[in-house]
JSON list of C-alpha atoms in Angstrom, two decimals:
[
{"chain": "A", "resi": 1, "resn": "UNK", "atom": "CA", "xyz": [-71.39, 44.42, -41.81]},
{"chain": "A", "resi": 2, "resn": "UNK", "atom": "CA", "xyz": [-68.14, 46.49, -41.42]},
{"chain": "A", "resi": 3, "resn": "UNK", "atom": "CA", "xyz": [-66.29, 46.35, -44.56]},
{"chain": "A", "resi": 4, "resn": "UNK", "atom": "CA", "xyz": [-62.31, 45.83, -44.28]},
{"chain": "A", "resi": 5, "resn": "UNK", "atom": "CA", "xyz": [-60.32, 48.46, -42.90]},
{"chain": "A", "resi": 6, "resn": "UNK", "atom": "CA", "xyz": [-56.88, 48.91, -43.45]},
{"chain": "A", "resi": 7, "resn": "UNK", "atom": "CA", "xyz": [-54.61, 50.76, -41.62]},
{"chain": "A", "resi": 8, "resn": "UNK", "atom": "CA", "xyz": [-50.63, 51.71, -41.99]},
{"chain": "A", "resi": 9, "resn": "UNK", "atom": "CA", "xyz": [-48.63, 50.17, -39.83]},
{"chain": "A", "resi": 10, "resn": "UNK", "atom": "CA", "xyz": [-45.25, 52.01, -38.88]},
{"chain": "A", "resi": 11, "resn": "UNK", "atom": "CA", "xyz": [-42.65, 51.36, -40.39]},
{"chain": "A", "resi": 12, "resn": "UNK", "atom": "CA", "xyz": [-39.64, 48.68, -39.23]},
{"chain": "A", "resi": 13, "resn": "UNK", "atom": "CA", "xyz": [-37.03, 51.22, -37.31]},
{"chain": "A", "resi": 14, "resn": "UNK", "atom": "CA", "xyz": [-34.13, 49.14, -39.59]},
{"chain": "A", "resi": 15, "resn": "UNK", "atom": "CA", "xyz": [-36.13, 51.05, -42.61]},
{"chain": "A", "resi": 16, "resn": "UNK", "atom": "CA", "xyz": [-36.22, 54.00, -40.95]},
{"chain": "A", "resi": 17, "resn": "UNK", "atom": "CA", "xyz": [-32.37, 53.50, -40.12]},
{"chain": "A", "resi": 18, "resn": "UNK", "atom": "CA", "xyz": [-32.09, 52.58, -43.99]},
{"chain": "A", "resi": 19, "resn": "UNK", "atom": "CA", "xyz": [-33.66, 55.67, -44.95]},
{"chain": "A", "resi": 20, "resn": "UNK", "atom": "CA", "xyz": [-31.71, 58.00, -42.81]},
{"chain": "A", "resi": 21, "resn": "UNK", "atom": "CA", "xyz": [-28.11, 56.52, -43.68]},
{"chain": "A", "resi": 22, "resn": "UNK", "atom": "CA", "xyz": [-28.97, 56.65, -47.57]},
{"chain": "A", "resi": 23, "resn": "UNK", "atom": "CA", "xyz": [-30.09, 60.35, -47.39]},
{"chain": "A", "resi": 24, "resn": "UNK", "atom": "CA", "xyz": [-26.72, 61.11, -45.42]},
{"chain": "A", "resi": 25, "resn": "UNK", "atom": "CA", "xyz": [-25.14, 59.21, -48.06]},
{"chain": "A", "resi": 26, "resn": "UNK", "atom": "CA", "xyz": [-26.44, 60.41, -51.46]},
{"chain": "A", "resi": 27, "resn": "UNK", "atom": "CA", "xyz": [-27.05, 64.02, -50.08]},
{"chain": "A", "resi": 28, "resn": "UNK", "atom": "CA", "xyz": [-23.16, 63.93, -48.43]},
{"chain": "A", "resi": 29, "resn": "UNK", "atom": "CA", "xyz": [-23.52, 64.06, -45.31]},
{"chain": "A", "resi": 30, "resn": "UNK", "atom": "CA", "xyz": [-21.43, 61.12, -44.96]},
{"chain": "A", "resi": 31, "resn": "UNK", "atom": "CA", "xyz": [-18.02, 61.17, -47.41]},
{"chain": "A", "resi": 32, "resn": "UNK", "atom": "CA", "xyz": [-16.93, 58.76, -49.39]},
{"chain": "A", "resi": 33, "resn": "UNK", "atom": "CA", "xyz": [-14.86, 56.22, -47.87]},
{"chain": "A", "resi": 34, "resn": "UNK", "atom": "CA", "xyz": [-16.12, 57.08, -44.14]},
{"chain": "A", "resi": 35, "resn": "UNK", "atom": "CA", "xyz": [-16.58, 54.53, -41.77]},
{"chain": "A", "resi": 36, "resn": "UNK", "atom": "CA", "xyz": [-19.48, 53.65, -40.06]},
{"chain": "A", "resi": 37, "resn": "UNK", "atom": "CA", "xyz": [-18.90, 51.99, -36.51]},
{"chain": "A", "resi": 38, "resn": "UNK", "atom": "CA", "xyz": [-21.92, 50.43, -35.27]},
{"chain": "A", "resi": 39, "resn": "UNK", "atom": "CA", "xyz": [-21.74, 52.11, -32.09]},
{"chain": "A", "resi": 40, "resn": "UNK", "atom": "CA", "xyz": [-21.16, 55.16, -32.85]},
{"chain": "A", "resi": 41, "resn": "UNK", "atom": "CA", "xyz": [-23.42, 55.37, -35.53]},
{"chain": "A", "resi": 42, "resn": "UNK", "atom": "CA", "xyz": [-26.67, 54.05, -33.43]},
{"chain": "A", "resi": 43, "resn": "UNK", "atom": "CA", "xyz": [-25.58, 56.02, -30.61]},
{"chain": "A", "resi": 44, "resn": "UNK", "atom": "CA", "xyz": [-26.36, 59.22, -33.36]},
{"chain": "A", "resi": 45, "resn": "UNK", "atom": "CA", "xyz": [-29.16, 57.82, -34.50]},
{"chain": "A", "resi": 46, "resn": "UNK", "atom": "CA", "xyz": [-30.46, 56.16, -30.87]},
{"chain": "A", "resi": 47, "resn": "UNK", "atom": "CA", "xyz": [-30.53, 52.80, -31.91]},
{"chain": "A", "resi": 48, "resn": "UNK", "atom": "CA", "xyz": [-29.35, 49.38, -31.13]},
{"chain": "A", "resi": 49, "resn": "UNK", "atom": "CA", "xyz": [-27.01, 46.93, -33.28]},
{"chain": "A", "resi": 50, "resn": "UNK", "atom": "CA", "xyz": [-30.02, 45.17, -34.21]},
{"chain": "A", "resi": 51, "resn": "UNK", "atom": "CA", "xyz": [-31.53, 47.46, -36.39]},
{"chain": "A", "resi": 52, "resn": "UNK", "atom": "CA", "xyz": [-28.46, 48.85, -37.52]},
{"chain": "A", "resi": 53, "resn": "UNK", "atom": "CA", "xyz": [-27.13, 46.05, -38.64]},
{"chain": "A", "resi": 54, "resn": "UNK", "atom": "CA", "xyz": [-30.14, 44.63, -40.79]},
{"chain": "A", "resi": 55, "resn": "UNK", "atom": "CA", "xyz": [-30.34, 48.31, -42.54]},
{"chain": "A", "resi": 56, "resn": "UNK", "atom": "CA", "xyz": [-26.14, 48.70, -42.83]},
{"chain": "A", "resi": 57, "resn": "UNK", "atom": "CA", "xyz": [-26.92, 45.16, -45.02]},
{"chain": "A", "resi": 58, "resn": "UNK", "atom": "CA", "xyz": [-29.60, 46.36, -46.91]},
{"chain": "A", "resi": 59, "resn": "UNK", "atom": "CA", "xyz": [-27.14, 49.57, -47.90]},
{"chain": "A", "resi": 60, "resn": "UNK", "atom": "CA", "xyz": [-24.58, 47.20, -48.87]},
{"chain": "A", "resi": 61, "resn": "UNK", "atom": "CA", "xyz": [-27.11, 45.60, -51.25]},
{"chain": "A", "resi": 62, "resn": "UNK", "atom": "CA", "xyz": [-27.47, 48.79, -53.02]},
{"chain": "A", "resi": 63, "resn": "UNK", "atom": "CA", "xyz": [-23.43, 49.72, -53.28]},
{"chain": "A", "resi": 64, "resn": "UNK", "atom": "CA", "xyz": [-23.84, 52.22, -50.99]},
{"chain": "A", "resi": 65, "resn": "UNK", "atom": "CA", "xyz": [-21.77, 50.95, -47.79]},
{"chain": "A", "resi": 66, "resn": "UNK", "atom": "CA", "xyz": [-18.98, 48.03, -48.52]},
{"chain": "A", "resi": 67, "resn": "UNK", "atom": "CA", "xyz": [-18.55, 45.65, -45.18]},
{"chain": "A", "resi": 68, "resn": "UNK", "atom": "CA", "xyz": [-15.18, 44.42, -44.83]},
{"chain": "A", "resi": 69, "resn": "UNK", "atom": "CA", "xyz": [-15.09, 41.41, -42.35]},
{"chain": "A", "resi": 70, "resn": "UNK", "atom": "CA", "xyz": [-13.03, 42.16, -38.98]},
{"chain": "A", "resi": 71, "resn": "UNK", "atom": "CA", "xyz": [-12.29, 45.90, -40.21]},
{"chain": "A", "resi": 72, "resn": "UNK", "atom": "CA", "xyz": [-15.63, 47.27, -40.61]},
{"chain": "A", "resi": 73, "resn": "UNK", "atom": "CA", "xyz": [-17.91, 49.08, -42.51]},
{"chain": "A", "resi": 74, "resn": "UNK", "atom": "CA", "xyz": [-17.57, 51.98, -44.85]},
{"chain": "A", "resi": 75, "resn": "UNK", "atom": "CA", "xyz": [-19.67, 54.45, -47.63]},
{"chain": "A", "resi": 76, "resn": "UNK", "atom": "CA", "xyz": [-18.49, 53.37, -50.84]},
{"chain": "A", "resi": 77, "resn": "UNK", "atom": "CA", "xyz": [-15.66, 54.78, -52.14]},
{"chain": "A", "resi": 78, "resn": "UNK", "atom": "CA", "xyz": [-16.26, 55.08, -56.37]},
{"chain": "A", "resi": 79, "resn": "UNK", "atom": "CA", "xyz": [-13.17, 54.72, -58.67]},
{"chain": "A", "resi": 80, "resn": "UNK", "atom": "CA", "xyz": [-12.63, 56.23, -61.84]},
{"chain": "A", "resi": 81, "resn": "UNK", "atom": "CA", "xyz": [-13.73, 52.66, -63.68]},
{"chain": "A", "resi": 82, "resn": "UNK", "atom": "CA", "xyz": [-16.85, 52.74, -61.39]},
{"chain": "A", "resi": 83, "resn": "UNK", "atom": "CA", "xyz": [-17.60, 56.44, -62.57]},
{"chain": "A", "resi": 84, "resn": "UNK", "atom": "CA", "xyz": [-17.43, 54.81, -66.13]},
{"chain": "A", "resi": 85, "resn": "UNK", "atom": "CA", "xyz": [-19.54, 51.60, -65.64]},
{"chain": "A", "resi": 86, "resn": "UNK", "atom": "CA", "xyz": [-21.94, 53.50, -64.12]},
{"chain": "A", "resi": 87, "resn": "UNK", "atom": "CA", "xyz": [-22.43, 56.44, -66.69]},
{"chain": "A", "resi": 88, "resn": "UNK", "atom": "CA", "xyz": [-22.57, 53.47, -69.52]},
{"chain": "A", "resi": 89, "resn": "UNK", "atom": "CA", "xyz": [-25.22, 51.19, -67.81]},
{"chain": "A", "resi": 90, "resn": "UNK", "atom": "CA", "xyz": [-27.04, 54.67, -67.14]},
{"chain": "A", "resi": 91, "resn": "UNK", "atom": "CA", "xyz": [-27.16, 55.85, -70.15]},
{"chain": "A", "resi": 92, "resn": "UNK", "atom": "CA", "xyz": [-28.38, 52.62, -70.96]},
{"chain": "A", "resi": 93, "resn": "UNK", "atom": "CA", "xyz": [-31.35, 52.47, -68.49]},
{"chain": "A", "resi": 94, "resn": "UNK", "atom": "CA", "xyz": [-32.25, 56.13, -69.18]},
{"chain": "A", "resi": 95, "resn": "UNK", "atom": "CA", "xyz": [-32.60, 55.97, -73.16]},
{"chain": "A", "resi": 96, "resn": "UNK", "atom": "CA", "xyz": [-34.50, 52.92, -72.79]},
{"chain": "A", "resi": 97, "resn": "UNK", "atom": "CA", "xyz": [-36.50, 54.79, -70.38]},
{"chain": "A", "resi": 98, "resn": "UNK", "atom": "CA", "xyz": [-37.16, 58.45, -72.00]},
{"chain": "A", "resi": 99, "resn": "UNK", "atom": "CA", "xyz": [-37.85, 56.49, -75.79]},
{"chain": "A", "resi": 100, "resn": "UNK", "atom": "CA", "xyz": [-41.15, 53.93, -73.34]},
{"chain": "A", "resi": 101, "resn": "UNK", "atom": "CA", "xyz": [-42.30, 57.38, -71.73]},
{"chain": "A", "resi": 102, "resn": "UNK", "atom": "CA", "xyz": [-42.46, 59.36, -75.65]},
{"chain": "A", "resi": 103, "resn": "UNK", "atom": "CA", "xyz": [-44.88, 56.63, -76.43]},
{"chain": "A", "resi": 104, "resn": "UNK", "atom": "CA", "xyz": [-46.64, 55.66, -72.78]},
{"chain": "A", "resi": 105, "resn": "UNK", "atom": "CA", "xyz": [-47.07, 58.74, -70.92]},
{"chain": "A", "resi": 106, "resn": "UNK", "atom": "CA", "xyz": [-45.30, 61.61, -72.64]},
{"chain": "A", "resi": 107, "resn": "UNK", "atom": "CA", "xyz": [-48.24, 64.36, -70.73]},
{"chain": "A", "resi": 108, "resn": "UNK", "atom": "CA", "xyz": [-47.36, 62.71, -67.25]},
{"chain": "A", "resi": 109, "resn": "UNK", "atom": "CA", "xyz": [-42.96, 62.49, -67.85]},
{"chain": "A", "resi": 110, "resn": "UNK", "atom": "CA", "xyz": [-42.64, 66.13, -68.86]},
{"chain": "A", "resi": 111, "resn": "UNK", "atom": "CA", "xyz": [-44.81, 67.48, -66.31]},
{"chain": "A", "resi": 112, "resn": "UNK", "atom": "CA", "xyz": [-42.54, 65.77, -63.47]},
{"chain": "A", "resi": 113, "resn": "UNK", "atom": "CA", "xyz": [-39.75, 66.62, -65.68]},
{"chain": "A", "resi": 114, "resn": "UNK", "atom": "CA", "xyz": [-40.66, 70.12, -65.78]},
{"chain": "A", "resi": 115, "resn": "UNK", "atom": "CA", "xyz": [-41.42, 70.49, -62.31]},
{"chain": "A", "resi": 116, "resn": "UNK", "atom": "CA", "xyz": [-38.35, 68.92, -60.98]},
{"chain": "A", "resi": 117, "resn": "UNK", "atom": "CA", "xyz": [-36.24, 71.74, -63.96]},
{"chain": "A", "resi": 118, "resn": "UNK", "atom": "CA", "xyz": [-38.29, 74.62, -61.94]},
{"chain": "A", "resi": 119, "resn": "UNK", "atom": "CA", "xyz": [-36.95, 73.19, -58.61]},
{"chain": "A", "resi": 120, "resn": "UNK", "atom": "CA", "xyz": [-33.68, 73.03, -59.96]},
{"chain": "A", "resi": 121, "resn": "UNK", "atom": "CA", "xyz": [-33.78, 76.61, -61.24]},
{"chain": "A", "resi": 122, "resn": "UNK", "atom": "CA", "xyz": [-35.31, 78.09, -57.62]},
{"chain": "A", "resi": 123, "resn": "UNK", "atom": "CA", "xyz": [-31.93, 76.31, -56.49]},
{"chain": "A", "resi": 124, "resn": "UNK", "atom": "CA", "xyz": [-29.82, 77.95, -58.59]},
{"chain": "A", "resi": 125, "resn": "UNK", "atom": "CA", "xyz": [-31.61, 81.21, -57.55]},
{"chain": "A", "resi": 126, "resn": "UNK", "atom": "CA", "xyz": [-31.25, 80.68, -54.65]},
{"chain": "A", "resi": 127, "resn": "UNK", "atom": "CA", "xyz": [-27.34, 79.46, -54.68]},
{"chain": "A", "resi": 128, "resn": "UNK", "atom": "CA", "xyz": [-28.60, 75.99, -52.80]},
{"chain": "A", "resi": 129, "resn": "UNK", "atom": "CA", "xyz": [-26.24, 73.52, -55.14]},
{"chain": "A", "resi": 130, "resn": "UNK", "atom": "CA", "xyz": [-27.62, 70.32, -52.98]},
{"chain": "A", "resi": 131, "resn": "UNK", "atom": "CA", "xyz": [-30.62, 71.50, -53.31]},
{"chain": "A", "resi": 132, "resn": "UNK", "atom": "CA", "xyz": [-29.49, 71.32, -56.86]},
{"chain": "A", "resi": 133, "resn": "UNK", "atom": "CA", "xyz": [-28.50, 68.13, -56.92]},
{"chain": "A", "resi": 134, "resn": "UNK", "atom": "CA", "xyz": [-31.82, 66.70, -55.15]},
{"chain": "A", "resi": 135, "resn": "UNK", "atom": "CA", "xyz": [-33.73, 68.17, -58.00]},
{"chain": "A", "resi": 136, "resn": "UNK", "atom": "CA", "xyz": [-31.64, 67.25, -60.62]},
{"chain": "A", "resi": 137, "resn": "UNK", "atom": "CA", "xyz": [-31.83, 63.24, -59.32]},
{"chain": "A", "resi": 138, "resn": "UNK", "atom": "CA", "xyz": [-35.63, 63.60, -59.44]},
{"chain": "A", "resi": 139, "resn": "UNK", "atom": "CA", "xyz": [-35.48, 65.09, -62.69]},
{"chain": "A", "resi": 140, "resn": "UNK", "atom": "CA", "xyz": [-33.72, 61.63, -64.03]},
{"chain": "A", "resi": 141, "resn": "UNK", "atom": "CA", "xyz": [-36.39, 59.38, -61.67]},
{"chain": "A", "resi": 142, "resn": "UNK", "atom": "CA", "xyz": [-39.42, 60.78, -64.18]},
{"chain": "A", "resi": 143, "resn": "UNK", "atom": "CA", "xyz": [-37.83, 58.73, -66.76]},
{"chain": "A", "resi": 144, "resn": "UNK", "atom": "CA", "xyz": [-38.37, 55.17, -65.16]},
{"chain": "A", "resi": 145, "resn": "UNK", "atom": "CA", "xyz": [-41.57, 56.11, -62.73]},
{"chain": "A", "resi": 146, "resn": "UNK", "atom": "CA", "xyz": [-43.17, 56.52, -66.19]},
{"chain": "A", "resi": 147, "resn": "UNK", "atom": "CA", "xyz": [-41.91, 54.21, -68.64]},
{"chain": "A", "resi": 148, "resn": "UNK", "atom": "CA", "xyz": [-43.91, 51.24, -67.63]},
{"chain": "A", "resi": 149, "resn": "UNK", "atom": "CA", "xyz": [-41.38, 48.52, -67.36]},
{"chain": "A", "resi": 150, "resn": "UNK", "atom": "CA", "xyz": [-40.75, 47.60, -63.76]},
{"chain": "A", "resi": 151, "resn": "UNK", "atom": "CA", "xyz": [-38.02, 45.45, -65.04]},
{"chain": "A", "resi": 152, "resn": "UNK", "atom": "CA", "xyz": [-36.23, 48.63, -66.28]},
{"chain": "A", "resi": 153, "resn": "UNK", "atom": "CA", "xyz": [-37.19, 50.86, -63.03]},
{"chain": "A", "resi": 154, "resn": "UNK", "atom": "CA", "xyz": [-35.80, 48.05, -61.16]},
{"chain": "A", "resi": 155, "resn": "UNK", "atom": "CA", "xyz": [-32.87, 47.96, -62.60]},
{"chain": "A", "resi": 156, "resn": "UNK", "atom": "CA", "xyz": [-32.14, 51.69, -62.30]},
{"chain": "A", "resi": 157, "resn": "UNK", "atom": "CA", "xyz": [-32.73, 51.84, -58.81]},
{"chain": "A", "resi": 158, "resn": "UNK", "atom": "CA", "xyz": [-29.60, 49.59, -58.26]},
{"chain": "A", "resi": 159, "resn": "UNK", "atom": "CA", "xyz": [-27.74, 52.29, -59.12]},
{"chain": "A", "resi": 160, "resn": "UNK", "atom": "CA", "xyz": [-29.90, 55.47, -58.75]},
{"chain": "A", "resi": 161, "resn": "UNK", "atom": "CA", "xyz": [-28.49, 56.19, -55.21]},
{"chain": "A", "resi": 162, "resn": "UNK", "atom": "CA", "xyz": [-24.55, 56.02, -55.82]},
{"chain": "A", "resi": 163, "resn": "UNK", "atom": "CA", "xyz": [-25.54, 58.43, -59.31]},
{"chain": "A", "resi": 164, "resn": "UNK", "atom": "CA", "xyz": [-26.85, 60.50, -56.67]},
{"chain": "A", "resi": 165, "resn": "UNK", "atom": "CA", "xyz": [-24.10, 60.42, -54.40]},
{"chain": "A", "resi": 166, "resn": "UNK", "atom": "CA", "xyz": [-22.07, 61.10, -57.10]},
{"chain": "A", "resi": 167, "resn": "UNK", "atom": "CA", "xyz": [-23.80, 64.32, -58.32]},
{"chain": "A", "resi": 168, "resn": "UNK", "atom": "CA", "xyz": [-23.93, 65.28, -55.09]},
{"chain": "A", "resi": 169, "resn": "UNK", "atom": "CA", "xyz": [-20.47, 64.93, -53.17]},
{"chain": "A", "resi": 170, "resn": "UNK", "atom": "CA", "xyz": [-18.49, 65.49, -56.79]},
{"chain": "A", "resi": 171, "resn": "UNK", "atom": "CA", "xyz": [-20.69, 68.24, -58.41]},
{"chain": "A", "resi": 172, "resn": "UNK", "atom": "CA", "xyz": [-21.99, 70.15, -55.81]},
{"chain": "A", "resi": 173, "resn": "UNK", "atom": "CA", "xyz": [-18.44, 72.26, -55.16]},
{"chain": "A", "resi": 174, "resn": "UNK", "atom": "CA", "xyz": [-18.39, 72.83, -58.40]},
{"chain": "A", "resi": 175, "resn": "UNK", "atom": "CA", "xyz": [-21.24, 75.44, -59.89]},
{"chain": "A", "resi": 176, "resn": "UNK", "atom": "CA", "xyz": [-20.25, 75.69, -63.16]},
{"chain": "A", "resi": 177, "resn": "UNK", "atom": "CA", "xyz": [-21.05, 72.20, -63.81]},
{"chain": "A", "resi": 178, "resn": "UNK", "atom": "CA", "xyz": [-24.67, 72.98, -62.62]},
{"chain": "A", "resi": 179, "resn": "UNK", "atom": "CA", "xyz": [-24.37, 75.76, -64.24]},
{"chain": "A", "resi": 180, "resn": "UNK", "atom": "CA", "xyz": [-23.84, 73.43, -67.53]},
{"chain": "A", "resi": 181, "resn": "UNK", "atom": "CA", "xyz": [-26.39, 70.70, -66.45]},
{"chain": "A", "resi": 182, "resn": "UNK", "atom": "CA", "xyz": [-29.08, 73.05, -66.30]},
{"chain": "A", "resi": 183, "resn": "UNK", "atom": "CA", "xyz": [-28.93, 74.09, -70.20]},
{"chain": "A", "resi": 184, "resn": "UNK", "atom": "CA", "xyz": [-28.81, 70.57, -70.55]},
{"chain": "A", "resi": 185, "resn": "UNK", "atom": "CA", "xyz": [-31.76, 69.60, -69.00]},
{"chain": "A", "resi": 186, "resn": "UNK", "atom": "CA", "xyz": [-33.81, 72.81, -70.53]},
{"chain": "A", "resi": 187, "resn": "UNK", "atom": "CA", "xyz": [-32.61, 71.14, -74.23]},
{"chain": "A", "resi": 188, "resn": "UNK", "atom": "CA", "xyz": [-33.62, 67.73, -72.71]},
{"chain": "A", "resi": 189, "resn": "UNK", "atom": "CA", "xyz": [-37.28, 68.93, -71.96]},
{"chain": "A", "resi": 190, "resn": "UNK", "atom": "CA", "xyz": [-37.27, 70.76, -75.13]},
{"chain": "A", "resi": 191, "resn": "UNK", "atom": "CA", "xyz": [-36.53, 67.21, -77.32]},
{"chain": "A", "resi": 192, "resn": "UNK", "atom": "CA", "xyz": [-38.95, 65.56, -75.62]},
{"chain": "A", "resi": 193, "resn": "UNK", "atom": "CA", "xyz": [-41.89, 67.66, -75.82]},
{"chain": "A", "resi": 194, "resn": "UNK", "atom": "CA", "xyz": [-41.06, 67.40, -79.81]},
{"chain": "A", "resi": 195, "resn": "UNK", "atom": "CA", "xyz": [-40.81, 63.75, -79.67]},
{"chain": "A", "resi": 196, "resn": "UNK", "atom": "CA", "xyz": [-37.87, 63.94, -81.70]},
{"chain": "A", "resi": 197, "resn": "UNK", "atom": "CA", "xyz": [-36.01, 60.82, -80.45]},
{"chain": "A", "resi": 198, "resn": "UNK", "atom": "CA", "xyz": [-32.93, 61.02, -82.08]},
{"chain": "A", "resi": 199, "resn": "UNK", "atom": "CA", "xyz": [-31.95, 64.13, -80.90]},
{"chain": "A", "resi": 200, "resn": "UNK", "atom": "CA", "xyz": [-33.23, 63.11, -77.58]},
{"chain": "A", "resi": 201, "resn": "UNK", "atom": "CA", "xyz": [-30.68, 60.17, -77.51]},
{"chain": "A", "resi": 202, "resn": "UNK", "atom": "CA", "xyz": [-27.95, 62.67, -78.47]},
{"chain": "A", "resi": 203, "resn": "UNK", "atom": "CA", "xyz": [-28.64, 65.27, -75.49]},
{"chain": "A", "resi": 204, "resn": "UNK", "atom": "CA", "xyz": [-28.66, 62.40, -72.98]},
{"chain": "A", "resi": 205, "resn": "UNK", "atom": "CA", "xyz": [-25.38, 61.09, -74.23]},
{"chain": "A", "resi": 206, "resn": "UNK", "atom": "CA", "xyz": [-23.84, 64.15, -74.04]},
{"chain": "A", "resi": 207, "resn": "UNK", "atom": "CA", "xyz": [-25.26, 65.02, -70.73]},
{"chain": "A", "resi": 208, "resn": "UNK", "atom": "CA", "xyz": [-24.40, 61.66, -68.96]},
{"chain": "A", "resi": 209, "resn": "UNK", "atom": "CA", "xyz": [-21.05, 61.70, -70.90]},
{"chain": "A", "resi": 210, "resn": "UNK", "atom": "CA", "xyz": [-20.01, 65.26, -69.51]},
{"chain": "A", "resi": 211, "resn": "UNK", "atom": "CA", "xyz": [-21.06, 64.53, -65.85]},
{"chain": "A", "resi": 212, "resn": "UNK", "atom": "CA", "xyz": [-19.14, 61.04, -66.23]},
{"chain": "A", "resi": 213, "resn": "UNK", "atom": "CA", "xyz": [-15.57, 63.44, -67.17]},
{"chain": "A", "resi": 214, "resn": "UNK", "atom": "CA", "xyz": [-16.46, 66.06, -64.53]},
{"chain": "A", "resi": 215, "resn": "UNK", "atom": "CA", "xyz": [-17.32, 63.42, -61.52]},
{"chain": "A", "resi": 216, "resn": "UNK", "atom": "CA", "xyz": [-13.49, 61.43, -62.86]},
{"chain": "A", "resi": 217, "resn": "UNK", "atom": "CA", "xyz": [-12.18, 65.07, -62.87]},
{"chain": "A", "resi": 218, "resn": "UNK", "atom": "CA", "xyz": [-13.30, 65.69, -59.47]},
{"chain": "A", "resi": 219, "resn": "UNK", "atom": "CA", "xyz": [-12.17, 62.37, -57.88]},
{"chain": "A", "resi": 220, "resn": "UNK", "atom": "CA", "xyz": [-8.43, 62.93, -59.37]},
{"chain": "A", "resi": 221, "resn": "UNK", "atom": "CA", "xyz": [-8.59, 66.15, -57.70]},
{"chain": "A", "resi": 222, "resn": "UNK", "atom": "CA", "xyz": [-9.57, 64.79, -54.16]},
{"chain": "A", "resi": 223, "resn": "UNK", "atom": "CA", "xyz": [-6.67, 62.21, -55.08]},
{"chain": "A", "resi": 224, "resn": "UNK", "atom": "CA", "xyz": [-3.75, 64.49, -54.94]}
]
């Protein structure tokens, strides 16, 4: 008897569309506030309206486009109060997150935690600040692929890819605030791996708190 074989189907080309406009989005190759005609935008990517369409609503679902009947649609555009909500309900989300993987699966966090601060410093070596900013988003992802609540990881992911965008259209012109961010996330690795919470809590505060001022900084700049 042949037992049951699986095999992977490819994937819907609306995911694939998705995935493409996402990765243009959070990695800026799209700016903030762009629009995104329908055309012109399969015609890049060789696709119909169908497609498009069913991924341009899945983007909206996730903040990362905004549709505006009979005008179009757009890539987000953040404001200084969506810089704050986000930084609070992240700070939120990650705390929660770092204090589950301490007592889950504190071998398994740091060593993704670790490995994303090497790729992160190779970047810096290498003067690649979106490369930077890649890393540094998959740093913050260890904390909720590990903590064990899907809940939690669920809720994070609703606003993991405008943080991205954030970090990487607002802090990637501006190397010092790597430059910062990595000592930050050396001290973050550093708490952790001594399970002291408290101080753990403090550095993550401080970290989201300071990219939360530099991202506002940066969007009053692009405003004048």
């Amino acid at each position: 008897m042949i037992p049951r074989l699986q095999i992977e189907l490819p994937k819907p080309l609306s995911t694939i569309v998705e995935e493409r406009l996402r990765d243009a989005i959070v990695n800026a190759e799209l700016s903030f506030g762009q629009a995104l005609s329908e055309d012109a935008v399969g015609l890049s990517l060789g696709v119909s309206r169908t497609p498009m369409r069913e991924a341009l609503t899945r983007l909206e679902q996730q903040g990362l486009v905004v549709i505006v009947p009979k005008k179009g649609t757009f890539v987000f555009q953040p404001t200084l109060e969506d810089v704050e909500q986000l930084a609070s309900f992240r700070l939120l989300l990650e705390t929660s997150a770092l204090e589950r993987c301490m007592e889950r699966a504190p071998t398994e966090t740091r060593d993704d935690m670790a490995a994303a601060l090497e790729a992160m410093r190779a970047a810096r070596e290498a003067g690649d600040t979106k490369a930077y900013a890649r890393a540094d988003t998959v740093f913050h992802e260890s904390f909720v692929n590990h903590c064990g609540n899907v809940h939690l990881a669920n809720a994070y992911r609703t606003i993991s890819g405008r943080v991205a965008a954030l970090r990487a259209h607002l802090s990637v012109p501006h190397s010092d605030q790597q430059d910062l961010s990595f000592g930050e996330h050396c001290r973050i690795i550093e708490a952790f791996e001594h399970r002291d919470a408290a101080l753990l809590g403090e550095l993550l505060s401080q970290h989201i708190l300071r990219a939360q001022a530099a991202y506002a900084n940066a969007l009053v700049e692009r405003q004048r």
